[in-house]
Tab-separated table of C-alpha atoms and ligand atoms in Angstrom:
chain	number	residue	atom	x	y	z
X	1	UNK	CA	24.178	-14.715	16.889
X	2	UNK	CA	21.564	-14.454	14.496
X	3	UNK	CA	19.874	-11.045	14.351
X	4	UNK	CA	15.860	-10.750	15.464
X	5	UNK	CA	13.847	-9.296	12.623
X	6	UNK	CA	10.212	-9.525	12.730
X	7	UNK	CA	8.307	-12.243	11.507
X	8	UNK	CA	6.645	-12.988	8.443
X	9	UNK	CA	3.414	-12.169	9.944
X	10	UNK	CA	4.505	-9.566	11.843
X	11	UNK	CA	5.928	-8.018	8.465
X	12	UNK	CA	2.512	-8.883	6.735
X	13	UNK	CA	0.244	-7.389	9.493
X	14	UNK	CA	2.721	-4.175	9.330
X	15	UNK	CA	1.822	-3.592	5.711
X	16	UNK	CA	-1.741	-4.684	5.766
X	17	UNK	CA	-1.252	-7.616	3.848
X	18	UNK	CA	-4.426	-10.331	3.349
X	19	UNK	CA	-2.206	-13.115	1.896
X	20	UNK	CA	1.831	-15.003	1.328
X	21	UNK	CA	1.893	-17.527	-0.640
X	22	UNK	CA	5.113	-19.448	-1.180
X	23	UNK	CA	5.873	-22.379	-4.012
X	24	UNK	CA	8.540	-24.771	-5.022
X	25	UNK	CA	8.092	-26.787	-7.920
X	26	UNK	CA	9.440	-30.466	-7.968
X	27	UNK	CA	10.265	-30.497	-11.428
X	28	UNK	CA	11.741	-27.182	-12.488
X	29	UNK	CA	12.886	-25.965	-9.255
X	30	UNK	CA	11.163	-22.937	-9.364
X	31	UNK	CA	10.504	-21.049	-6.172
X	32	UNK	CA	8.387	-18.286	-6.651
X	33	UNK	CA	6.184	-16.010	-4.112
X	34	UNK	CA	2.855	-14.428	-4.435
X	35	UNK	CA	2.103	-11.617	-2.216
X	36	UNK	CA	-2.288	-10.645	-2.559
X	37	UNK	CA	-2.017	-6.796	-0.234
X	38	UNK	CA	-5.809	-6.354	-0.650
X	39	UNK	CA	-8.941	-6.981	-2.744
X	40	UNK	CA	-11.197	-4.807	-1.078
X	41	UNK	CA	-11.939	-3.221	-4.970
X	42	UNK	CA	-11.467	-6.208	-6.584
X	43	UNK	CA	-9.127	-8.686	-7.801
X	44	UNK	CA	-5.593	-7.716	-8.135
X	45	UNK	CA	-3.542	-7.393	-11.029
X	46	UNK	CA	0.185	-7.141	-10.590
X	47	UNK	CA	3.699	-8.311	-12.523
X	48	UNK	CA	5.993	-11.023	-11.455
X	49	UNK	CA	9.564	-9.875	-11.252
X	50	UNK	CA	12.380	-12.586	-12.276
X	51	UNK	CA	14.855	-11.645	-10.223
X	52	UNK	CA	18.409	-12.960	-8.334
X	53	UNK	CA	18.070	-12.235	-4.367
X	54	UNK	CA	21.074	-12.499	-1.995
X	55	UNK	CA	18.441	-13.864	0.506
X	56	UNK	CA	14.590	-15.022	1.009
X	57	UNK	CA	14.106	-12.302	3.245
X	58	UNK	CA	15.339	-9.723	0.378
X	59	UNK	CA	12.574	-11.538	-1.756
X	60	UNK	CA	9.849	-11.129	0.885
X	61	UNK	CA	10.815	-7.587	1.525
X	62	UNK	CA	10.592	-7.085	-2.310
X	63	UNK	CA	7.143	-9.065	-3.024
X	64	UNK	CA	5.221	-6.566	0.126
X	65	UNK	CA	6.200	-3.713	-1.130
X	66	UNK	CA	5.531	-4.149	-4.610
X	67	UNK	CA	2.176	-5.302	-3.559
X	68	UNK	CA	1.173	-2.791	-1.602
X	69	UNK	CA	2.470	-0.224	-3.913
X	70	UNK	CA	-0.013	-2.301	-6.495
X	71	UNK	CA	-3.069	-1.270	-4.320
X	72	UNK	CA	-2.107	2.129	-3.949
X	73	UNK	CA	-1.831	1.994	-7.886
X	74	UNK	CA	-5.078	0.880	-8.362
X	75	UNK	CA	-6.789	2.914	-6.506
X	76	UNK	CA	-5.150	6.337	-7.506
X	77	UNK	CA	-5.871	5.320	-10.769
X	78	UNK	CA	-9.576	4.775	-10.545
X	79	UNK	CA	-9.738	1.132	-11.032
X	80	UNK	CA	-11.980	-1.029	-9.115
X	81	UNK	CA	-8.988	-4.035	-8.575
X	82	UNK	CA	-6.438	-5.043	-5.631
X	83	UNK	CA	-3.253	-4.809	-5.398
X	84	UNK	CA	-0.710	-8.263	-5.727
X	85	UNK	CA	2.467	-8.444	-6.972
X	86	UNK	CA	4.943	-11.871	-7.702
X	87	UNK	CA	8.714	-12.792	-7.733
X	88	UNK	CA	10.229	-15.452	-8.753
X	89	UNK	CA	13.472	-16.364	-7.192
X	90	UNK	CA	16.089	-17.050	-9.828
X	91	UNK	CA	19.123	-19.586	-8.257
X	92	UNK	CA	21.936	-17.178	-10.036
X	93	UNK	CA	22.045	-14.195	-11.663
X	94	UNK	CA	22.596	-15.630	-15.365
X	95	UNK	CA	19.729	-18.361	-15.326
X	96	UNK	CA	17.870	-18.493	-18.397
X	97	UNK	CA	14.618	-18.277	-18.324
X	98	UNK	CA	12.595	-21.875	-19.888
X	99	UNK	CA	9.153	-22.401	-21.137
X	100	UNK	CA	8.590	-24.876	-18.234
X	101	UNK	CA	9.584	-22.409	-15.379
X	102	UNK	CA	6.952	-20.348	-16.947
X	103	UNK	CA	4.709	-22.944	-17.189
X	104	UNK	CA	4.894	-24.325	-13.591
X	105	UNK	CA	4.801	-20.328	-12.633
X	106	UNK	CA	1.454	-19.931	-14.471
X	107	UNK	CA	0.263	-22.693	-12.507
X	108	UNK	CA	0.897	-21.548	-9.251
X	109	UNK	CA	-0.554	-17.986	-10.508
X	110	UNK	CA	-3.729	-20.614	-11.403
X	111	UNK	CA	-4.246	-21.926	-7.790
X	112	UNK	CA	-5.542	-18.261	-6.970
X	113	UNK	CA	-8.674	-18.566	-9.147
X	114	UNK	CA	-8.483	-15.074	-10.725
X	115	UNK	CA	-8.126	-13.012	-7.283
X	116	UNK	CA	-4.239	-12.506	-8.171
X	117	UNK	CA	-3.759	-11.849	-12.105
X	118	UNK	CA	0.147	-11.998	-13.414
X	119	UNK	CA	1.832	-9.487	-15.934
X	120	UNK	CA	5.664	-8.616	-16.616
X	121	UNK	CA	7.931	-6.892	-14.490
X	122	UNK	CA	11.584	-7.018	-14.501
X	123	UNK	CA	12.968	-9.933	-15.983
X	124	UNK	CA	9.864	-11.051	-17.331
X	125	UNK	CA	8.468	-10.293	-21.407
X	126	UNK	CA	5.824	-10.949	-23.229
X	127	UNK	CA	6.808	-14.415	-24.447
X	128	UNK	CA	7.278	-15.752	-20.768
X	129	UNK	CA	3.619	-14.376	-20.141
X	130	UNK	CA	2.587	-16.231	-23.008
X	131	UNK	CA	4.062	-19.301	-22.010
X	132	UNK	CA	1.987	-18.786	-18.314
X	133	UNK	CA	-0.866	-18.410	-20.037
X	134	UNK	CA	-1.158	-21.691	-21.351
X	135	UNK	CA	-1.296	-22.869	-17.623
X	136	UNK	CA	-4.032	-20.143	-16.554
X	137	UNK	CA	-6.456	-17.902	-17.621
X	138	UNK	CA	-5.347	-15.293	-15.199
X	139	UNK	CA	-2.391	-13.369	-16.746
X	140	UNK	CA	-2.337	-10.443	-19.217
X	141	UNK	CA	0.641	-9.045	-21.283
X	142	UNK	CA	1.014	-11.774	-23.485
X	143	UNK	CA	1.131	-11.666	-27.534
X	144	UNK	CA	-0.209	-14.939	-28.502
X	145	UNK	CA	-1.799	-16.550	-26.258
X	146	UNK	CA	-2.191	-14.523	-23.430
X	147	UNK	CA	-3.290	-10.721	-24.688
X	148	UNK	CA	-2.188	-6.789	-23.902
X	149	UNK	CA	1.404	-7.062	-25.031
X	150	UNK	CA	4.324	-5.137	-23.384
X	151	UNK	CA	2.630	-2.438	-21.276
X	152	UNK	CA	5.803	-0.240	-20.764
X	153	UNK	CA	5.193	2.050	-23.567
X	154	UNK	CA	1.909	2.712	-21.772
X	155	UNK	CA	3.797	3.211	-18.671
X	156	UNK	CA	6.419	5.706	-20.295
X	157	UNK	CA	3.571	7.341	-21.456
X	158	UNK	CA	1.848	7.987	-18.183
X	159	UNK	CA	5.453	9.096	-16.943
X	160	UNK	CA	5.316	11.664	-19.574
X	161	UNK	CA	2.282	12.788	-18.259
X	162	UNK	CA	3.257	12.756	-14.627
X	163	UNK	CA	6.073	15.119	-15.812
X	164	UNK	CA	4.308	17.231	-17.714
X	165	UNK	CA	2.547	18.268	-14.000
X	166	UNK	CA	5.631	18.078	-12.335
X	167	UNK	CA	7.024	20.671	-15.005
X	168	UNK	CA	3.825	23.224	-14.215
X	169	UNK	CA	4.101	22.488	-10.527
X	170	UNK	CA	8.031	23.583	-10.523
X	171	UNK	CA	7.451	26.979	-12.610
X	172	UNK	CA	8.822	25.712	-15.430
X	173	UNK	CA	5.906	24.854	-18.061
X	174	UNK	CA	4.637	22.352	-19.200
X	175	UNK	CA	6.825	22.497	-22.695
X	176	UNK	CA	10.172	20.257	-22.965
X	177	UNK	CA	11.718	21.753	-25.638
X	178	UNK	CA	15.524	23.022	-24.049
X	179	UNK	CA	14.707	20.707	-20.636
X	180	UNK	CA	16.934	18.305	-19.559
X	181	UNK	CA	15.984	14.646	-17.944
X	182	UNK	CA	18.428	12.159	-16.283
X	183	UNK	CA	17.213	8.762	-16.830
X	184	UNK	CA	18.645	6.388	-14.798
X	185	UNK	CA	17.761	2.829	-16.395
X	186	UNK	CA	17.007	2.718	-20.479
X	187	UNK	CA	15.430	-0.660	-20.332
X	188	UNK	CA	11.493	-0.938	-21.414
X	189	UNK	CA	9.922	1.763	-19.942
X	190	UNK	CA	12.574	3.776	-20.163
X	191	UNK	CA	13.755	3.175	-24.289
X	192	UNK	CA	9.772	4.539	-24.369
X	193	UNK	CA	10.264	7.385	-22.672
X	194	UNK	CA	13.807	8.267	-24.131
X	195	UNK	CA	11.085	8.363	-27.320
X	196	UNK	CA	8.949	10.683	-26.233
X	197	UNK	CA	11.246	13.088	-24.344
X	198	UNK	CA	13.239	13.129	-27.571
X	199	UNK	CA	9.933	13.939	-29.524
X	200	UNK	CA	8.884	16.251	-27.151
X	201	UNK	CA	12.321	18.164	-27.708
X	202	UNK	CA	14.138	17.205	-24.473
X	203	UNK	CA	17.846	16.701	-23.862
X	204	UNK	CA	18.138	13.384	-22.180
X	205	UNK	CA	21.305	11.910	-20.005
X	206	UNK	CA	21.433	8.485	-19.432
X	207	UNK	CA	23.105	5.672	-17.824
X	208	UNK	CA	22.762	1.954	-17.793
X	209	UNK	CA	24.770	-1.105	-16.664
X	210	UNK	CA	23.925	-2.830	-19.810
X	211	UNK	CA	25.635	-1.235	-22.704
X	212	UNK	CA	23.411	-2.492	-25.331
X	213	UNK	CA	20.737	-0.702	-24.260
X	214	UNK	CA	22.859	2.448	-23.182
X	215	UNK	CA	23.585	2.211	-27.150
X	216	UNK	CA	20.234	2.472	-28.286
X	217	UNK	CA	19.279	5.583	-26.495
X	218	UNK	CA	22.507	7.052	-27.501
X	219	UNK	CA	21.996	6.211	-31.112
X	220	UNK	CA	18.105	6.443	-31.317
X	221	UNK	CA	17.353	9.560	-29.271
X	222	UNK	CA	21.038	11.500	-28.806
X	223	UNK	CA	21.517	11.190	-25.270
X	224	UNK	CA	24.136	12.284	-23.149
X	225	UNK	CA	25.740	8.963	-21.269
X	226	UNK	CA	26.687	9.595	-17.604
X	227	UNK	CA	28.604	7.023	-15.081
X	228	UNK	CA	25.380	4.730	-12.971
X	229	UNK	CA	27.145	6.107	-10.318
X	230	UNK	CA	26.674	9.490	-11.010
X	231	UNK	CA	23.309	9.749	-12.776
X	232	UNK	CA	21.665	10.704	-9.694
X	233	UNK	CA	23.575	13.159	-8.699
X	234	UNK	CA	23.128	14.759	-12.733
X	235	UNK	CA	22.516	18.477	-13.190
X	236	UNK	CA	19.206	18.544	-15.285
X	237	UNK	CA	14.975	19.568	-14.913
X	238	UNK	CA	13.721	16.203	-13.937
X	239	UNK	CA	15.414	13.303	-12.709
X	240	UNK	CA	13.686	10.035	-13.958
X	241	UNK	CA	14.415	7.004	-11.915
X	242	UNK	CA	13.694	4.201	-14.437
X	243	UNK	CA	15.653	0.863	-13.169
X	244	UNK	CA	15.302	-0.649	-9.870
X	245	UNK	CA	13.767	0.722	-6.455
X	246	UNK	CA	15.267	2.533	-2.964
X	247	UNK	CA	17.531	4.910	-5.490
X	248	UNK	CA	17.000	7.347	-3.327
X	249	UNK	CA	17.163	8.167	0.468
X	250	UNK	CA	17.644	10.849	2.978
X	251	UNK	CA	21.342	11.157	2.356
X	252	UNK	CA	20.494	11.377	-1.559
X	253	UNK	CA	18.480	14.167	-1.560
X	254	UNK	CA	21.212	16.271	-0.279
X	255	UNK	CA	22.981	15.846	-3.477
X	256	UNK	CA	19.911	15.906	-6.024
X	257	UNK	CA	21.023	18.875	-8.917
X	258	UNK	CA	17.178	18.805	-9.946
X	259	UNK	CA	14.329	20.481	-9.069
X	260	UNK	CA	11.757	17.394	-9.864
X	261	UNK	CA	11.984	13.686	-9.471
X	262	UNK	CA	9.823	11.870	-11.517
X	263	UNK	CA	10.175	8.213	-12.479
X	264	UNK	CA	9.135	4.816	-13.840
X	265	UNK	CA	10.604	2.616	-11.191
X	266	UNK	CA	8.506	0.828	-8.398
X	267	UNK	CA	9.400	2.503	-4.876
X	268	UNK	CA	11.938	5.003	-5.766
X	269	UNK	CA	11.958	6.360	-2.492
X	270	UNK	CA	13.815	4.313	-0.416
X	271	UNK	CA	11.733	4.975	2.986
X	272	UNK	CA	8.911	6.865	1.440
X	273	UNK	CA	6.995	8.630	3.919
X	274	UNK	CA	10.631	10.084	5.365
X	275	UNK	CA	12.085	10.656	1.881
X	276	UNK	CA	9.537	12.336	0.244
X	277	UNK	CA	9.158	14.748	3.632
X	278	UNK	CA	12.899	15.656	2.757
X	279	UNK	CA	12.227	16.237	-1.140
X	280	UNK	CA	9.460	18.695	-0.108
X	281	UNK	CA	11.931	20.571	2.182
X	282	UNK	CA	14.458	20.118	-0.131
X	283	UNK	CA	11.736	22.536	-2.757
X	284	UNK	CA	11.951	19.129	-5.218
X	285	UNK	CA	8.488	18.097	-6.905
X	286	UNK	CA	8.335	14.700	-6.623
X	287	UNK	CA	5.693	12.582	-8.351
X	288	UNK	CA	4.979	9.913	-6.775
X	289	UNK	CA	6.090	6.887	-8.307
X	290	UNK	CA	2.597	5.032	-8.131
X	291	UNK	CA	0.205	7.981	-9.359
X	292	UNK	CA	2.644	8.467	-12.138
X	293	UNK	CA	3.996	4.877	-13.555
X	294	UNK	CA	0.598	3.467	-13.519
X	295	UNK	CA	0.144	3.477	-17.366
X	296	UNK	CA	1.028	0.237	-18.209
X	297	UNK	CA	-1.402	-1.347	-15.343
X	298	UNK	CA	-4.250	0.995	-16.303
X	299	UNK	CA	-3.724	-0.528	-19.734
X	300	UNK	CA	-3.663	-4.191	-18.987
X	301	UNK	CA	-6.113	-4.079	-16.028
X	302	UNK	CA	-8.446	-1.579	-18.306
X	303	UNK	CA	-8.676	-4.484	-20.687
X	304	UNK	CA	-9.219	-7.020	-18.351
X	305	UNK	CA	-12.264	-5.100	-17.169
X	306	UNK	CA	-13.199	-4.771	-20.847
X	307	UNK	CA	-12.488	-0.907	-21.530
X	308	UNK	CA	-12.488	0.234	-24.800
X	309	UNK	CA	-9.448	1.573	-26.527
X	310	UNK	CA	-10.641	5.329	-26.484
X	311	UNK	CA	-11.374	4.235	-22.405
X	312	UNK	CA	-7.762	3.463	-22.129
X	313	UNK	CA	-6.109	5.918	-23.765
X	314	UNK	CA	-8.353	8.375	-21.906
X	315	UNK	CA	-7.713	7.018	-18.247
X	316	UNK	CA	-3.677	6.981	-19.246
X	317	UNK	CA	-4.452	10.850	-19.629
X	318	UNK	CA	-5.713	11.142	-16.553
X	319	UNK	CA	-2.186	10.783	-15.106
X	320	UNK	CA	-1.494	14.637	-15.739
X	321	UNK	CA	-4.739	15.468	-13.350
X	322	UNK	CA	-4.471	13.181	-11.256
X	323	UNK	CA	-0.853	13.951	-10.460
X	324	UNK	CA	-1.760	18.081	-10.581
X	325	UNK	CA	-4.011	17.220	-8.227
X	326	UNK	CA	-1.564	15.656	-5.794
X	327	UNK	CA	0.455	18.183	-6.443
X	328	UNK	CA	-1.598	21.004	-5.470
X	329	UNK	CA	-2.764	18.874	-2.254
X	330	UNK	CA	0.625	18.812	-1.055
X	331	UNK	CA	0.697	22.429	0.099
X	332	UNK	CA	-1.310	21.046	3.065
X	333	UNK	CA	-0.024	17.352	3.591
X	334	UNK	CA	3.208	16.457	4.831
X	335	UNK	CA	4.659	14.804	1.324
X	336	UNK	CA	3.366	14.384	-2.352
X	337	UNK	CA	3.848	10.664	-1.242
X	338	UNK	CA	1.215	11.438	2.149
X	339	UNK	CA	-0.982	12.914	-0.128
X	340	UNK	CA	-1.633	10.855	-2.848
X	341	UNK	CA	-1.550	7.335	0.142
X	342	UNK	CA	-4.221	9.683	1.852
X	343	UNK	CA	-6.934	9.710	-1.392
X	344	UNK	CA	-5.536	6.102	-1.906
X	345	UNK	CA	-6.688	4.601	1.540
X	346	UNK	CA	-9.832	7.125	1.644
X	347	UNK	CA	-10.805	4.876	-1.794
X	348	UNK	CA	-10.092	1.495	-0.565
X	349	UNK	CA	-11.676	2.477	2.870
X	350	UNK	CA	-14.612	3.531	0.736
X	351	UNK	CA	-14.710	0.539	-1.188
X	352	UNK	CA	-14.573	2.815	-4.038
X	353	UNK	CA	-12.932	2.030	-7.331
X	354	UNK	CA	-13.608	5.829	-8.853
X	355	UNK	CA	-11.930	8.153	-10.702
X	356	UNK	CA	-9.857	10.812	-8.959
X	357	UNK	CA	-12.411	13.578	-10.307
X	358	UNK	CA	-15.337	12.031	-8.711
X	359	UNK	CA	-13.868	12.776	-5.071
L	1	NAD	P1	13.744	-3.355	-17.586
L	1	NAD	O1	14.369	-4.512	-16.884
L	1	NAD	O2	13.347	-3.501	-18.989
L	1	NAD	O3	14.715	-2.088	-17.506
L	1	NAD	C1	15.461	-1.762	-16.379
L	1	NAD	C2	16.774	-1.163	-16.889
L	1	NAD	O4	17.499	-0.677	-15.750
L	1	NAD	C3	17.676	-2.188	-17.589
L	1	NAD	O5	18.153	-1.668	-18.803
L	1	NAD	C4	18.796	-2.415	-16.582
L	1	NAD	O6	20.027	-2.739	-17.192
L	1	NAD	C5	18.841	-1.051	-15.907
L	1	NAD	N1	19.504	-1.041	-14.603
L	1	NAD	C6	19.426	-1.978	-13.614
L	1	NAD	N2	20.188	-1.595	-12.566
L	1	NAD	C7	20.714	-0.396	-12.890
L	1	NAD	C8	21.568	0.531	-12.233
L	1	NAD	N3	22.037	0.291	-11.020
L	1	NAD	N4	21.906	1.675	-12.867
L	1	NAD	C9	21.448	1.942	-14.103
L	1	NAD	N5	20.656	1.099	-14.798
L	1	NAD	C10	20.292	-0.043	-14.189
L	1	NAD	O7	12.512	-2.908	-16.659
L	1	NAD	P2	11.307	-1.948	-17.061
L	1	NAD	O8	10.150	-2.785	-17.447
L	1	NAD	O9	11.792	-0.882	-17.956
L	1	NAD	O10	10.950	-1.351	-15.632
L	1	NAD	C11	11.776	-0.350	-15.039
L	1	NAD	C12	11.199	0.039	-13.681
L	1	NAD	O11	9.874	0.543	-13.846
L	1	NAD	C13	11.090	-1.109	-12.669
L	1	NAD	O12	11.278	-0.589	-11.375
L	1	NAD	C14	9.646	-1.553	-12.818
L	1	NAD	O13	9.160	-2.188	-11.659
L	1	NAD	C15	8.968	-0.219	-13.049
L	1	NAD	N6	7.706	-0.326	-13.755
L	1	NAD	C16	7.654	-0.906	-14.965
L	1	NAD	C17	6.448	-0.993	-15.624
L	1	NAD	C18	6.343	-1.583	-17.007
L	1	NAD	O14	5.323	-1.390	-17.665
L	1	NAD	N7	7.343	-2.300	-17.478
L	1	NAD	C19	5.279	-0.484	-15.021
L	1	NAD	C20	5.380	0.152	-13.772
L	1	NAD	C21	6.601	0.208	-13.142
């Protein structure tokens, strides 16, 4: 007997969401899904992950909370936009990606005039974004014809930032030199920050299911390679979730060896408003995976709203506050996670696209 799960509106309505849009293209075969959470700031900027789901539902599940997490983003961040966030359902794991997949994707992206604007996520680079943007006006991230390039060095660097709190929060300064980080997931963002940790005079552990990538870090930056199974559970200063979301859960915290989490991924916490209760009881700083991996949207959005570069590099520094900030509010609120939704919701309630400072 088939199980009874709630329906696509009731999951919509749930999360607050204003819009689902579904489309499958004759030609290509692509079926892709836009998911618009809210444009009470403004229009909504947000990747579109390339991805191979067991299911639709896993898709659907995926596309609201990305979005949502989009509009938290935002409006942690200062910036007067939405949140939206796309997937596109790949038929097998090992389909290549064509220039007319992209192109019927940037034409779906087109049919929302501008109130949903596409940029990468997983599975999707700069050259797919340009090949969108020949379909539509609204996508950023592109080299060619679409502009903003690869955001996730602006993501790793926000990351940085967000750590560099998390360090002061824990006790242990804000310097890295002699710290170690676990990344789990050396892909874009997390090659950058592999960069900058090494810079910055950190020992980094690593794991990755693709090797090549594994490699680089290895070669580039020295680090440490542990098992994906066991990178979680790695003895080092700040664990740094940097591949998919839901790494970790109520059961996981048990066996974190670190006294901060701090990551690049989209929804690290796999039930966040329970999990991040149990990292705060568990004495673990945890920066909260919107405040601090919004880098590479401040960047793209920022230049969509026509900030200059000294604006953007600026508002990426803001990360370290802003997170701080959280921090120190977390004394009194139930999570870092309840904290930082609370300001979030306050904003959008508001109808205010500020910075943090100004509250
Ligand atoms: P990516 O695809 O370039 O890198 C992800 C890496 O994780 C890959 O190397 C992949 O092999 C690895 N990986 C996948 N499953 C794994 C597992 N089970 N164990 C270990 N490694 C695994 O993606 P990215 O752009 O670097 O993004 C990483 C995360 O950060 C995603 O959750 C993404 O949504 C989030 N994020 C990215 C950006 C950005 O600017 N790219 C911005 C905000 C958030």
């Amino acid at each position: 007997m088939m199980q009874e799960k709630d329906s696509m509106f009731e999951q919509m309505t749930a999360r607050g969401h204003d819009r689902l849009c579904f489309h499958h293209d004759k030609e290509t075969g692509l079926r892709a899904i836009v998911a618009i959470h809210s444009t009470a700031l403004g229009n909504a900027l947000g990747g579109t992950r390339r991805w191979y789901y067991e299911s639709e539902d896993d898709a659907v599940y995926d596309v609201l909370r990305l979005s949502k997490g989009m509009t938290y983003k935002a409006a942690i961040s200062g910036l007067p936009m939405g949140g939206a966030k796309s997937v596109i359902m790949m038929p097998h794991r090992e389909f290549g990606r064509t220039e007319a997949e992209a192109r019927a994707m940037g034409r779906f992206v087109d049919t929302f005039n501008g109130a949903y604007i596409a940029a990468e996520d997983v599975g999707v680079d700069t050259q797919f974004i340009d090949w969108m943007a020949h379909e539509t006006n609204h996508v950023m991230g592109g080299e060619t014809v679409s502009r903003g390039g690869d955001p996730s060095p602006w993501t790793a660097l926000g990351v940085f930032h967000g750590m560099r709190a998390c360090l002061l929060q824990a006790g242990l300064g804000e310097d890295f030199v002699g710290k170690t980080v676990a990344l789990q997931g050396v892909g874009h963002v997390g090659q950058n920050l592999c960069k900058l940790l090494h810079g910055a005079g950190a020992k980094l552990i690593v794991a990755d299911i693709n090797k090549t990538n594994l490699d680089t870090a290895v070669d580039e930056f020295g680090a440490t390679v542990a098992h994906v199974d066991d990178i979680l559970k790695a003895e080092c200063d700040i664990l740094a979730p940097c591949a998919l979301g839901g790494v970790i859960d109520g059961n996981m915290v048990e066996h974190l060896r670190c006294p901060i989490v701090c990551g690049a991924a989209n929804n690290i916490l796999d039930d966040p408003e329970e999990d991040a209760v149990a990292l705060k009881t568990a004495g673990i700083v945890y920066g909260t995976d919107f405040v601090v991996n919004a880098g590479g949207l401040i960047h793209l959005a920022g230049m969509h709203l026509g900030m200059t570069d000294d604006e953007l590099v600026c508002k990426n520094d803001e990360i370290f506050t802003t997170t701080q900030q959280i921090l120190e509010l977390t004394e009194h609120s139930a999570s870092s996670y309840a904290a930082a939704v609370e300001i979030a919701e306050q904003r959008i309630a508001n109808g205010q696209g500020l910075s943090v400072h100004a509250s």
